[in-house]
mmCIF file of C-alpha atoms in Angstrom:
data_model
loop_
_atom_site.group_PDB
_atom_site.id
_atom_site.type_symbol
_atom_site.label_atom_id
_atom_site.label_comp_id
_atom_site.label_asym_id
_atom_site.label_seq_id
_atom_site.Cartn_x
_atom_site.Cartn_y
_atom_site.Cartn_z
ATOM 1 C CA UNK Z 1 -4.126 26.361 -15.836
ATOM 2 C CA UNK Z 2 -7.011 24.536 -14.568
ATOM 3 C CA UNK Z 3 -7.732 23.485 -10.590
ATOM 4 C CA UNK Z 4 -7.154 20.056 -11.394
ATOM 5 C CA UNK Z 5 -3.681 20.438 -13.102
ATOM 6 C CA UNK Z 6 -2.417 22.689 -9.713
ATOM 7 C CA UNK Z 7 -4.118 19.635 -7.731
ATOM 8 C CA UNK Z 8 -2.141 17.363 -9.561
ATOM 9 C CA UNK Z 9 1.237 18.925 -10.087
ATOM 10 C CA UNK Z 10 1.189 19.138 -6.070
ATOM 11 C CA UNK Z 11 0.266 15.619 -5.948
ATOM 12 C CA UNK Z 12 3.106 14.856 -7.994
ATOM 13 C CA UNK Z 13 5.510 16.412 -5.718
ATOM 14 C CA UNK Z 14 3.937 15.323 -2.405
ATOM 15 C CA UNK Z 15 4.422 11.472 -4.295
ATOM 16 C CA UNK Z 16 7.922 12.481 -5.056
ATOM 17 C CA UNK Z 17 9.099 13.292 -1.799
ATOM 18 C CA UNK Z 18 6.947 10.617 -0.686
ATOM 19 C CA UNK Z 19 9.330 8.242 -2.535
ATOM 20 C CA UNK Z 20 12.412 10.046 -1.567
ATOM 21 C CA UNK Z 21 11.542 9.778 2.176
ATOM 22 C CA UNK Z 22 11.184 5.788 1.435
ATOM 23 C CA UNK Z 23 14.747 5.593 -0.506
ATOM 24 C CA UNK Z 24 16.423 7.487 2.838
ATOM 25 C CA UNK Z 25 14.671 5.316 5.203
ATOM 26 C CA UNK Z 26 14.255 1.888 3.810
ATOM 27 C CA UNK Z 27 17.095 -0.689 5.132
ATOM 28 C CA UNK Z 28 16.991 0.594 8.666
ATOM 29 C CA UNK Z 29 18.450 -2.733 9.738
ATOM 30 C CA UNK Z 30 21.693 -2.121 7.583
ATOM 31 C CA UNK Z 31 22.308 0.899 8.661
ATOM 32 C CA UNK Z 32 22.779 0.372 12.120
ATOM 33 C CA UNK Z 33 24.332 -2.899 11.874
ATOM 34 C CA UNK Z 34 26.689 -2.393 14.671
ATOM 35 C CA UNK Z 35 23.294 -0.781 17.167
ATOM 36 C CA UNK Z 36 21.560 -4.060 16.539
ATOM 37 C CA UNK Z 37 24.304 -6.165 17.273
ATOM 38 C CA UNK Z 38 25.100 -4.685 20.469
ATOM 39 C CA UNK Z 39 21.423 -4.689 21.757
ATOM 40 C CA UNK Z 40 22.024 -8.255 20.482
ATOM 41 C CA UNK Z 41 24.936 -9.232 22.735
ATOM 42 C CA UNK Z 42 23.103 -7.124 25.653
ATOM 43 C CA UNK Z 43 20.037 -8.978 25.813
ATOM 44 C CA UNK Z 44 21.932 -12.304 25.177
ATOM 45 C CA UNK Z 45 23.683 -11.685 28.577
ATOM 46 C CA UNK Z 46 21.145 -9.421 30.818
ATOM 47 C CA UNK Z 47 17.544 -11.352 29.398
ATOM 48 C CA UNK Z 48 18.405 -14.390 31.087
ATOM 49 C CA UNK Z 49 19.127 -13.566 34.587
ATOM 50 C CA UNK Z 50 16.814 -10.051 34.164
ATOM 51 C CA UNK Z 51 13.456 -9.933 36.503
ATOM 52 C CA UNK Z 52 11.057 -7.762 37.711
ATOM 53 C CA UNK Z 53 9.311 -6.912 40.923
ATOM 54 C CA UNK Z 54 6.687 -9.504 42.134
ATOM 55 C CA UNK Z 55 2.713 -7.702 41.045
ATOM 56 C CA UNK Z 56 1.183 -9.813 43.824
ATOM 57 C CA UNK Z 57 -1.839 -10.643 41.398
ATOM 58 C CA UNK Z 58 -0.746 -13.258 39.198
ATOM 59 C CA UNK Z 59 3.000 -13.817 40.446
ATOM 60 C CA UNK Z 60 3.893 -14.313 43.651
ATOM 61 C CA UNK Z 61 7.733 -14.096 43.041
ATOM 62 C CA UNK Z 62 9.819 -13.092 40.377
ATOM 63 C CA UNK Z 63 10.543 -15.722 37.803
ATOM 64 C CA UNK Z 64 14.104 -15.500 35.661
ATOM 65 C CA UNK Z 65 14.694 -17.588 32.312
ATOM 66 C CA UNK Z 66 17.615 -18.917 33.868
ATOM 67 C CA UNK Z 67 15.715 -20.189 36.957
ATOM 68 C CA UNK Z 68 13.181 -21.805 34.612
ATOM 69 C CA UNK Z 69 15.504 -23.263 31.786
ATOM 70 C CA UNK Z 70 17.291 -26.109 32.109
ATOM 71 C CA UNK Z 71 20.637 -25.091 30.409
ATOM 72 C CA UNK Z 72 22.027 -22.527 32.934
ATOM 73 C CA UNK Z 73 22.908 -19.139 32.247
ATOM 74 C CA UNK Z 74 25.269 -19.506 29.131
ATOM 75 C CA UNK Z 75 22.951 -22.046 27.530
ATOM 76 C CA UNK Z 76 19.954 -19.627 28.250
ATOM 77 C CA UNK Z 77 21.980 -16.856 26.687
ATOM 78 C CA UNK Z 78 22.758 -18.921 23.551
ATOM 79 C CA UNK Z 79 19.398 -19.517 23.629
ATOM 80 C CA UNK Z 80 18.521 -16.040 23.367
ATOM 81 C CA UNK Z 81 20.924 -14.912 20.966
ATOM 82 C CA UNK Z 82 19.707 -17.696 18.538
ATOM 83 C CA UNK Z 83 15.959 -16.105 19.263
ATOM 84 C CA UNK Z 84 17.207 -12.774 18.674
ATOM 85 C CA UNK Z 85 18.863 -13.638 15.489
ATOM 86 C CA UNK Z 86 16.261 -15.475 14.159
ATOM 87 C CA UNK Z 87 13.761 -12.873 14.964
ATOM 88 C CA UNK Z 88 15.637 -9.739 13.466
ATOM 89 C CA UNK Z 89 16.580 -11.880 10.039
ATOM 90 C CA UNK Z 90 12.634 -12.417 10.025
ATOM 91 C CA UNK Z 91 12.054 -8.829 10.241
ATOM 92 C CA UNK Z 92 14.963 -7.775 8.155
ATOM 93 C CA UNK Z 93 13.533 -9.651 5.044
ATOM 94 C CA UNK Z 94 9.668 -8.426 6.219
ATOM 95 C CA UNK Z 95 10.913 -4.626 6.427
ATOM 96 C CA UNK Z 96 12.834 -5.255 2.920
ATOM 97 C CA UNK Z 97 9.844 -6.889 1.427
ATOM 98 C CA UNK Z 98 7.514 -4.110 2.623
ATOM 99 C CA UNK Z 99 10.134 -1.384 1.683
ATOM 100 C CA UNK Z 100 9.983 -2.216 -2.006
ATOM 101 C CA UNK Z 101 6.525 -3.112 -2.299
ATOM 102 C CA UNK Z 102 5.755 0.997 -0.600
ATOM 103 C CA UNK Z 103 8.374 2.398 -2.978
ATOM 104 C CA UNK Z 104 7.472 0.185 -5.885
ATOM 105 C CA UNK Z 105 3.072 1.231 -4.911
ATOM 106 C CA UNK Z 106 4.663 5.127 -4.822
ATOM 107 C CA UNK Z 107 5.913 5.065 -8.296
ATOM 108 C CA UNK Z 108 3.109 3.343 -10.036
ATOM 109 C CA UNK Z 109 0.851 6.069 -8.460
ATOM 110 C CA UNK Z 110 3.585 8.705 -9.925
ATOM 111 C CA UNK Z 111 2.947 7.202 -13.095
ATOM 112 C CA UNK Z 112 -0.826 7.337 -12.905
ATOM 113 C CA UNK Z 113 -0.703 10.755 -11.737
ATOM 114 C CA UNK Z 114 1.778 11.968 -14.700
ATOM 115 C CA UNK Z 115 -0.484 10.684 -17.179
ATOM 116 C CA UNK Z 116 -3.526 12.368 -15.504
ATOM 117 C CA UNK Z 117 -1.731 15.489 -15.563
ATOM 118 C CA UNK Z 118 -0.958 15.239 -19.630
ATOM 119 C CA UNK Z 119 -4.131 14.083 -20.447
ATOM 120 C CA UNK Z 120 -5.299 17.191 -18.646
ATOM 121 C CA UNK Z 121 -3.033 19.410 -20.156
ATOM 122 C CA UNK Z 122 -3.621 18.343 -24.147
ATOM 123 C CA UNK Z 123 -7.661 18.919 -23.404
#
């Protein structure tokens, strides 16, 4: 057996726990459904009224959302769940896009190295 054909049988295996890895950890979102939904409800009711202490250099007082918007603190929190929501079903369909297209990438490359390897092998 030739250098090459060890090179690529460990490729092959590197690529296809490569592509396992992927399958385990793709859909990260739907997994921990209930996680994001109650860092959800958390920031919807803490991110409005939350502040930090005054740096002196650009701020000279703590700001809140709720002291800034004009809706008060449950239309501020509404207003942040909606952001929240829209944000996470952005990156939902971005990590499930990217995902497929990493998994789909891994086995076209475990194609091209299969046929390496029997090309290799009939020589």
């Amino acid at each position: 057996m030739s250098m090459q054909a060890k090179y690529l049988k460990k490729a092959l295996l590197a690529n296809q726990y490569k592509i396992e890895r992927a399958e385990k950890s793709k859909n990260w979102i739907g997994r921990n459904k209930v996680k994001v939904i109650l860092f959800g409800i958390f920031m919807s009711v803490v991110g409005p009224v939350y502040t930090h202490e005054p740096d002196g250099l650009h701020r000279r007082e703590a700001v809140k959302a709720v002291d800034v918007s004009d809706f008060g603190h449950m239309g501020t929190a509404i207003a942040f769940a909606i952001f929240y929501t829209l944000a996470f079903l952005v990156a939902y369909f971005v990590w499930k896009y990217q995902d497929a297209k990493q998994i789909r990438q891994l086995k076209e490359h475990r194609i091209q190295l299969k046929e390496q390897l029997t090309s290799i092998q009939q020589v």
